[in-house]
XYZ file of C-alpha atoms in Angstrom:
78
model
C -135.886 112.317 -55.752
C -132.643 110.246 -54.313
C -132.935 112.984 -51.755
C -135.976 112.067 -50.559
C -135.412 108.154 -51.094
C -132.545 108.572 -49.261
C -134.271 110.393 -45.914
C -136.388 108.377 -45.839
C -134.484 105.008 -46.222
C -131.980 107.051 -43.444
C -135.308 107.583 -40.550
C -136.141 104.019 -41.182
C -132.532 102.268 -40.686
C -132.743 104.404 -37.379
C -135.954 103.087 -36.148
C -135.119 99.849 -37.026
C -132.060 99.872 -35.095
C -133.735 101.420 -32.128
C -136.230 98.781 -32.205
C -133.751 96.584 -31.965
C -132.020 97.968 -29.546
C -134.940 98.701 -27.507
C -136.238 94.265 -27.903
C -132.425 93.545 -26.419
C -132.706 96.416 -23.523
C -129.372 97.981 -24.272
C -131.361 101.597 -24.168
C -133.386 103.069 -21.437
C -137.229 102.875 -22.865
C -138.435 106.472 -22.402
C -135.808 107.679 -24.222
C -135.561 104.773 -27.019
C -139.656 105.192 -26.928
C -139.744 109.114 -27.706
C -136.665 108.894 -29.937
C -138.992 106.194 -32.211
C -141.964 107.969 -31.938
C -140.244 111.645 -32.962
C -138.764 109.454 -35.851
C -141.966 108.089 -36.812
C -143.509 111.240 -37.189
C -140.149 112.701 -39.278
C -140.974 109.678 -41.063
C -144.762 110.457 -41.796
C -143.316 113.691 -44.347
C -141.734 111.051 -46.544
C -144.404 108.156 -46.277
C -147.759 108.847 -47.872
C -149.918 107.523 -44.580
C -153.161 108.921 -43.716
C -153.604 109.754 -40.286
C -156.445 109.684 -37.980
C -157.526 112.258 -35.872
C -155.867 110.073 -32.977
C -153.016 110.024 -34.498
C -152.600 114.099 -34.731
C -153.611 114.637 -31.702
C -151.155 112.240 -29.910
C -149.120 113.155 -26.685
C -145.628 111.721 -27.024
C -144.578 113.332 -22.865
C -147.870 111.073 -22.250
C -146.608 108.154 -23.693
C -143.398 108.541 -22.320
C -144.518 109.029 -18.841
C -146.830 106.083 -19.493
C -143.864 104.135 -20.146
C -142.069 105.151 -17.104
C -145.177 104.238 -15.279
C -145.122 101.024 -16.759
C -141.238 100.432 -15.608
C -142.068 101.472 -12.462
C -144.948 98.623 -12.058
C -142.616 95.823 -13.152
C -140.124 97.286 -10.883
C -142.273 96.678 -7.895
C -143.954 93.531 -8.924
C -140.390 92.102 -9.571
């Protein structure tokens, strides 16, 4: 059981810290984006969550390339 307490404590501490990371812009945010996401779903094996059929079906190259998109915008509006 410390095991599992312990993975999971371990994949939050890293999403936290890429949050945080990601709110201060030291990280690129496709990769901080699909590096939280991937850890978020690591995540869902040691969090009891129930997940909607959204949520299983869920494209993370999507959301990345939405966030590039997104970059891109601002880029050209700034």
């Amino acid at each position: 059981m410390r095991k599992y307490v312990g993975q999971r404590d371990k994949l939050q501490l890293t999403i936290d810290d890429l949050k945080q990371q990601l709110a201060k812009g030291s990280l690129r945010h496709e990769e901080v984006v699909g590096n939280i996401l991937a850890l978020e779903s690591q995540l869902d094996d040691f969090v009891p969550t129930e997940q909607s059929q959204i949520d299983k079906v869920f494209d993370e190259q999507k959301a990345k390339e939405i966030v590039a998109l997104i970059e891109k915008a601002n880029a050209l509006i700034e």
